[in-house]
Amino acid sequence: MSAFAFLTATEILFGRGQAGQAAGRIKALGTRVFLLHGSPIRADWLAEALVGQGCTVTRFVVQGEPDIALIEAATQAAKGAQVVVSLGGGAVIDAGKAVAAMVPATRPLMDHLEIIGKSLPLDQAPLPFVAIPTTAGTGAEVTRNAVIGSPEHHRKVSLRDKRMLPALAVIDPALTDNTPKSITLASGLDAITQVIEPYICTRANRLTDALCRDAIPQGLRALRRLMVSEDAQARDDMAWVSLCGGLALANAGLGVIHGLAGPLGGLLPAPHGAICGTLLPHGLAQNAARAENPTRIRQVIGWIAEAFETPYENALPTLIKWSRENGLPSLTQMGFTPQHLHQAAEAAATSSSMQANPARLSASDLAILMASA
């Protein structure tokens, strides 16, 4: 087992009721707060709590997944802030991480973006950043990158720096209670993908294995329950799986599912989690067929079979059928056309996620994967 370093947020608070501590912890980092959020109503409690602590609060609404224009506008609005806070799903958290990084920066955003930019390191340390997720999906509250869309390039790319790890992550599963079914499914499948890919990737290590090994079957069982009815314990479990996924991907890597989901996210008007969930069974099938040592991939497929109470050979078809029955669209229903095949496959080849995939997949393999999804 090779040596490794483990990166995570400076402090993580996990559990029901932890959101009540957020305002006081944020004040300790700075009293001039820039608060990014999705639904204004769902953020009122935190803004009021911060004002009650003596903070001044500037609010910024993030609608949809962040792109370059949004990050530039938010960065201007955040000038003078001492601390940046995101309350919301993965898109809101990614936007906050990017804003915290860019407020002190002396170079434009494009200089620091991967693939479409210059990939230059940040020239200044980011502002302190606090992440409070309201969905269980991306694990962005403990990762060191922000995913940003570029409509001009039809790509989603990362702004990345070790110093972008949040100073504080507050994961309160109660904030995810009663999330709509479609969001629960898409974000939940993303969370499950993000404990599967680090477990089967070439950079897996003992700590990421410990995070993923229990989280994979736990996440599958919890998400099945949530598709039937609201369940507080299942919400707690999914919040934990999402956190494990963020920690694992930041310290091991991902694979072909995220390698394709990035480019497809720039080409299709679809949520990241839905794309990952649709690709997941097909990515597992391709990796199982092509990997030199598919032992872990087969183990994951076995966990899927157990979670869905079906024979091993029926595990992936069952996952596909169950996902469709619960409203997950196919790639075609998301707007995918044959014209996207080459563009997405070519872009995936240069993505950071593909570097740790357990199998070497050709362009035709990627095309078959996308066509089958």
Coordinates of C-alpha atoms in Angstrom, one line a residue, residues 1 190-217 220 241 244-258 280 284 287 291 293-304 353 356-359:
M1 CA 0.0 0.0 0.0
D190 CA -24.5 11.0 -7.4
A191 CA -23.6 10.4 -3.7
I192 CA -23.6 6.6 -4.3
T193 CA -21.5 7.0 -7.5
Q194 CA -19.0 9.1 -5.5
V195 CA -18.4 6.2 -3.0
I196 CA -18.3 3.6 -5.8
E197 CA -15.8 5.3 -8.1
P198 CA -13.1 6.0 -5.4
Y199 CA -13.5 2.4 -4.2
I200 CA -12.8 0.8 -7.6
C201 CA -10.3 3.4 -8.9
T202 CA -6.6 3.0 -9.1
R203 CA -5.8 5.5 -6.3
A204 CA -7.9 3.8 -3.6
N205 CA -6.2 3.7 -0.3
R206 CA -7.0 2.4 3.2
L207 CA -8.8 5.5 4.5
T208 CA -11.0 5.9 1.4
D209 CA -11.7 2.2 1.5
A210 CA -12.9 2.5 5.0
L211 CA -15.2 5.4 4.0
C212 CA -16.6 3.7 0.9
R213 CA -16.9 0.0 1.9
D214 CA -19.8 0.5 4.3
A215 CA -21.2 3.6 2.6
I216 CA -22.0 1.9 -0.8
P217 CA -24.5 -0.7 0.5
L220 CA -28.3 1.9 -1.9
V241 CA -22.8 8.7 2.4
C244 CA -18.0 10.0 2.7
G245 CA -18.1 10.4 -1.1
G246 CA -16.7 13.9 -0.9
L247 CA -13.9 12.8 1.4
A248 CA -13.2 9.8 -0.8
L249 CA -13.1 11.5 -4.2
A250 CA -10.9 14.3 -2.8
N251 CA -8.4 11.7 -1.6
A252 CA -8.5 8.9 -4.2
G253 CA -10.2 9.9 -7.4
L254 CA -13.2 9.1 -9.6
G255 CA -13.6 7.4 -12.9
V256 CA -15.4 7.1 -16.2
I257 CA -18.8 8.1 -14.9
H258 CA -17.6 11.5 -13.7
L280 CA -23.7 4.5 -13.3
L284 CA -19.9 -0.4 -14.1
N287 CA -15.3 -1.3 -16.4
A291 CA -10.6 -4.0 -16.2
N293 CA -8.7 -7.0 -12.2
P294 CA -12.5 -6.5 -11.8
T295 CA -12.7 -7.9 -8.3
R296 CA -13.8 -4.7 -6.7
I297 CA -16.2 -3.9 -9.5
R298 CA -17.8 -7.3 -9.1
Q299 CA -18.0 -6.7 -5.3
V300 CA -19.9 -3.5 -6.0
I301 CA -22.3 -5.2 -8.4
G302 CA -22.8 -7.8 -5.7
W303 CA -23.8 -5.0 -3.2
I304 CA -26.3 -3.7 -5.7
S353 CA -11.7 12.0 -13.4
A356 CA -7.9 6.9 -12.0
N357 CA -10.5 4.8 -13.9
P358 CA -9.8 1.1 -13.3
A359 CA -9.9 0.2 -17.0

